[in-house]
Amino acid sequence: MKTKVLITGGTGYIGSHTAVTLIEAGYEVILIDNLSNSSENVVSRIGTITKVKPELEVIDLAKMEQCATVFKRHQDAKAIIHFAALKAVGESVKKPLEYYSNNIGSLTNTLICAKKNGIDKFIFSSSATVFGEPDSIPITEDALRKRPFSPYGNSKKVSEEIMEDLVASESAVSITSLRYFNPIGAHDSGELGELPSGVPNNLMPYITQTATGIREKLWVYGDDYPTRDGIPIRDYIHVVDLAEAHLSAMERLLKEENEEPMEVFNLGSGVGYSVMEVIHAFETTTGQKLNYEITHRRNGDVPQLVASSELAYKKLDWKPKRNLSEMVGSAWAWEKKIRNTKN
Ligand code: NAD
Ligand code: WQD
């Protein structure tokens, strides 16, 4: 019998890559998603890669009745990986209540349903955004969580606080909060990758869409930051490395190797690249010239976010294996594939 794992947000960008990694490691995965930012086609794409087409439950986790029904059906699951959330930073500033009710509502409903059905291992998608503007780099897990700049970011900070309150109130649940830095890249098969709707906010899809000509020009937001080239620095991590970190974190919980009822790990590569360095890596790896121009700073951007992931390397027995060239190369292969598919 395979161990069953529920993956909420399972048809999304990081959830779908994690589903592949778990299936390949021998788990049965159930995807749960309301398809608000993903498509049902992802299920067949996962099937093409793994030769196993996982079950998809299309429900809104922010609606308790739907959540309760699905969890009852899958009460033999041993763990939950909770990716489901709305994630567009700018949109969250315009629609804060939508973001809080979706992201906090789906978290609390999922935790309530997990408890009712005796599923006691829970992994949460957190973000480097919980640090706001950090005091020092690289950022360790114990760095102060400051008020993030957006309601989206704050929903992640509040989510971590809710889970801290939960583990303080009862011993039955074990939680791991994984704080991703900047996930980019796509699956090597070309079957899975990031599919932003509308104009991308994030750098990587903006780069690949500019290279295909969908966007006229990439705007580089600011060159007057206190960094080596004046351009903001981020810690980019390949989405497949991230997926592998989820497998390690989940197995740590299943083997009950966690040392605290709630553990927190930063997930990055530990290396920071400026936007200009990413552009150059893209041009060198793909041979595509990018049309870009430097403009003013974007509101809410901080100069530098680089993780110390030493704790994850040690406790999760995990290390990112894929370099920047593999990240940008796979993102480009994915972009070309989806454009051809649509044409
Ligand atoms: P995504 O939008 O591709 O995936 C999230 C999925 O959750 C989508 O498929 C969406 O349809 C689903 N969803 C949203 N609300 C739901 C609800 N109420 N009920 C059921 N399904 C719902 O995003 P992603 O990039 O894969 O991110 C996954 C998680 O990681 C999110 O929690 C996000 O906040 C977090 N995260 C992402 C990044 C990043 O840069 N991509 C960085 C840090 C943290
Ligand atoms: C990266 C760098 C931009 C677009 C966001 C969220 C964070 C987390 C990851 C979820 C920055 C620059 C970007 C463009 C640019 N998500 N840039 N031109 O802002 O580090 O983090 O995604 O939790 O919460 O805030 O990522 O990809 O938007 O930007 O110059 O068109 O690229 O200024 O320096 P960010 P990003």
PDB file of C-alpha atoms and ligand atoms in Angstrom, residues 8-16 32-39 59-63 82-87 102-103 106 124-129 152 156 178-183 194-195 202, ligand 1:
ATOM      1  CA  THR A   8      -3.521  21.340  -1.782  1.00  0.00           C
ATOM      2  CA  GLY A   9      -2.819  23.775  -4.612  1.00  0.00           C
ATOM      3  CA  GLY A  10      -1.615  20.605  -6.344  1.00  0.00           C
ATOM      4  CA  THR A  11      -2.223  21.774  -9.909  1.00  0.00           C
ATOM      5  CA  GLY A  12      -0.297  25.011  -9.275  1.00  0.00           C
ATOM      6  CA  TYR A  13       3.308  25.773 -10.174  1.00  0.00           C
ATOM      7  CA  ILE A  14       5.162  24.399  -7.133  1.00  0.00           C
ATOM      8  CA  GLY A  15       2.445  21.899  -6.160  1.00  0.00           C
ATOM      9  CA  SER A  16       2.539  20.128  -9.547  1.00  0.00           C
ATOM     10  CA  ILE A  32      -6.851  19.411  -4.189  1.00  0.00           C
ATOM     11  CA  ASP A  33      -7.362  22.667  -6.061  1.00  0.00           C
ATOM     12  CA  ASN A  34     -10.109  25.108  -7.011  1.00  0.00           C
ATOM     13  CA  LEU A  35      -8.325  25.817 -10.333  1.00  0.00           C
ATOM     14  CA  SER A  36      -8.451  29.583  -9.638  1.00  0.00           C
ATOM     15  CA  ASN A  37      -4.849  29.900 -10.839  1.00  0.00           C
ATOM     16  CA  SER A  38      -4.174  26.628 -12.626  1.00  0.00           C
ATOM     17  CA  SER A  39      -5.667  24.205 -15.070  1.00  0.00           C
ATOM     18  CA  ILE A  59     -12.935  22.243  -4.348  1.00  0.00           C
ATOM     19  CA  ASP A  60     -12.512  25.607  -2.672  1.00  0.00           C
ATOM     20  CA  LEU A  61     -10.721  25.006   0.627  1.00  0.00           C
ATOM     21  CA  ALA A  62     -11.975  28.341   1.929  1.00  0.00           C
ATOM     22  CA  LYS A  63     -15.461  26.736   1.945  1.00  0.00           C
ATOM     23  CA  HIS A  82      -0.565  22.926   1.791  1.00  0.00           C
ATOM     24  CA  PHE A  83       0.316  25.076  -1.242  1.00  0.00           C
ATOM     25  CA  ALA A  84      -3.161  26.513  -1.886  1.00  0.00           C
ATOM     26  CA  ALA A  85      -3.113  30.310  -1.704  1.00  0.00           C
ATOM     27  CA  LEU A  86      -3.498  33.416  -3.799  1.00  0.00           C
ATOM     28  CA  LYS A  87      -0.015  34.819  -4.404  1.00  0.00           C
ATOM     29  CA  ASN A 102      -8.745  32.900   0.929  1.00  0.00           C
ATOM     30  CA  ASN A 103      -5.281  32.340   2.381  1.00  0.00           C
ATOM     31  CA  SER A 106      -8.164  27.823   3.499  1.00  0.00           C
ATOM     32  CA  PHE A 124       3.054  24.812   4.866  1.00  0.00           C
ATOM     33  CA  SER A 125       4.227  27.024   1.967  1.00  0.00           C
ATOM     34  CA  SER A 126       5.699  30.094   3.555  1.00  0.00           C
ATOM     35  CA  SER A 127       7.853  32.752   1.984  1.00  0.00           C
ATOM     36  CA  ALA A 128      10.915  34.945   2.433  1.00  0.00           C
ATOM     37  CA  THR A 129       8.387  37.761   2.416  1.00  0.00           C
ATOM     38  CA  TYR A 152      -0.229  38.683   0.627  1.00  0.00           C
ATOM     39  CA  LYS A 156       2.037  34.273   5.269  1.00  0.00           C
ATOM     40  CA  LEU A 178       9.050  26.067   4.467  1.00  0.00           C
ATOM     41  CA  ARG A 179      10.011  29.597   3.513  1.00  0.00           C
ATOM     42  CA  TYR A 180      10.755  29.730  -0.188  1.00  0.00           C
ATOM     43  CA  PHE A 181      12.991  32.457  -1.545  1.00  0.00           C
ATOM     44  CA  ASN A 182      12.577  32.984  -5.324  1.00  0.00           C
ATOM     45  CA  PRO A 183      11.410  29.800  -7.062  1.00  0.00           C
ATOM     46  CA  GLU A 194       4.916  28.486 -14.285  1.00  0.00           C
ATOM     47  CA  LEU A 195       1.760  29.738 -16.021  1.00  0.00           C
ATOM     48  CA  ASN A 202       7.676  38.033 -11.306  1.00  0.00           C
TER      49      ASN A 202
HETATM   50  P1  NAD B   1       0.125  28.832  -7.837  1.00  0.00           P
HETATM   51  O1  NAD B   1      -0.850  29.932  -7.924  1.00  0.00           O
HETATM   52  O2  NAD B   1       0.692  28.298  -9.091  1.00  0.00           O
HETATM   53  O3  NAD B   1      -0.491  27.602  -7.015  1.00  0.00           O
HETATM   54  C1  NAD B   1      -1.421  27.792  -5.964  1.00  0.00           C
HETATM   55  C2  NAD B   1      -2.619  26.920  -6.267  1.00  0.00           C
HETATM   56  O4  NAD B   1      -3.568  27.053  -5.212  1.00  0.00           O
HETATM   57  C3  NAD B   1      -3.331  27.312  -7.565  1.00  0.00           C
HETATM   58  O5  NAD B   1      -3.421  26.166  -8.403  1.00  0.00           O
HETATM   59  C4  NAD B   1      -4.712  27.786  -7.116  1.00  0.00           C
HETATM   60  O6  NAD B   1      -5.699  27.480  -8.045  1.00  0.00           O
HETATM   61  C5  NAD B   1      -4.866  27.057  -5.789  1.00  0.00           C
HETATM   62  N1  NAD B   1      -5.757  27.711  -4.826  1.00  0.00           N
HETATM   63  C6  NAD B   1      -5.742  28.999  -4.396  1.00  0.00           C
HETATM   64  N2  NAD B   1      -6.716  29.206  -3.488  1.00  0.00           N
HETATM   65  C7  NAD B   1      -7.351  28.008  -3.319  1.00  0.00           C
HETATM   66  C8  NAD B   1      -8.453  27.585  -2.533  1.00  0.00           C
HETATM   67  N3  NAD B   1      -9.121  28.437  -1.730  1.00  0.00           N
HETATM   68  N4  NAD B   1      -8.860  26.299  -2.607  1.00  0.00           N
HETATM   69  C9  NAD B   1      -8.215  25.419  -3.425  1.00  0.00           C
HETATM   70  N5  NAD B   1      -7.170  25.773  -4.199  1.00  0.00           N
HETATM   71  C10 NAD B   1      -6.741  27.049  -4.151  1.00  0.00           C
HETATM   72  O7  NAD B   1       1.298  29.305  -6.859  1.00  0.00           O
HETATM   73  P2  NAD B   1       2.709  28.650  -6.568  1.00  0.00           P
HETATM   74  O8  NAD B   1       3.747  29.552  -7.113  1.00  0.00           O
HETATM   75  O9  NAD B   1       2.709  27.220  -6.924  1.00  0.00           O
HETATM   76  O10 NAD B   1       2.752  28.819  -4.998  1.00  0.00           O
HETATM   77  C11 NAD B   1       2.400  27.757  -4.114  1.00  0.00           C
HETATM   78  C12 NAD B   1       2.491  28.243  -2.700  1.00  0.00           C
HETATM   79  O11 NAD B   1       3.812  28.709  -2.439  1.00  0.00           O
HETATM   80  C13 NAD B   1       1.576  29.416  -2.377  1.00  0.00           C
HETATM   81  O12 NAD B   1       1.107  29.259  -1.053  1.00  0.00           O
HETATM   82  C14 NAD B   1       2.488  30.621  -2.463  1.00  0.00           C
HETATM   83  O13 NAD B   1       2.046  31.674  -1.659  1.00  0.00           O
HETATM   84  C15 NAD B   1       3.779  30.035  -1.919  1.00  0.00           C
HETATM   85  N6  NAD B   1       4.988  30.743  -2.383  1.00  0.00           N
HETATM   86  C16 NAD B   1       5.199  30.926  -3.720  1.00  0.00           C
HETATM   87  C17 NAD B   1       6.335  31.598  -4.152  1.00  0.00           C
HETATM   88  C18 NAD B   1       6.568  31.866  -5.607  1.00  0.00           C
HETATM   89  O14 NAD B   1       7.346  32.754  -5.940  1.00  0.00           O
HETATM   90  N7  NAD B   1       5.957  31.115  -6.539  1.00  0.00           N
HETATM   91  C19 NAD B   1       7.270  32.063  -3.214  1.00  0.00           C
HETATM   92  C20 NAD B   1       7.024  31.836  -1.855  1.00  0.00           C
HETATM   93  C21 NAD B   1       5.875  31.166  -1.447  1.00  0.00           C
END
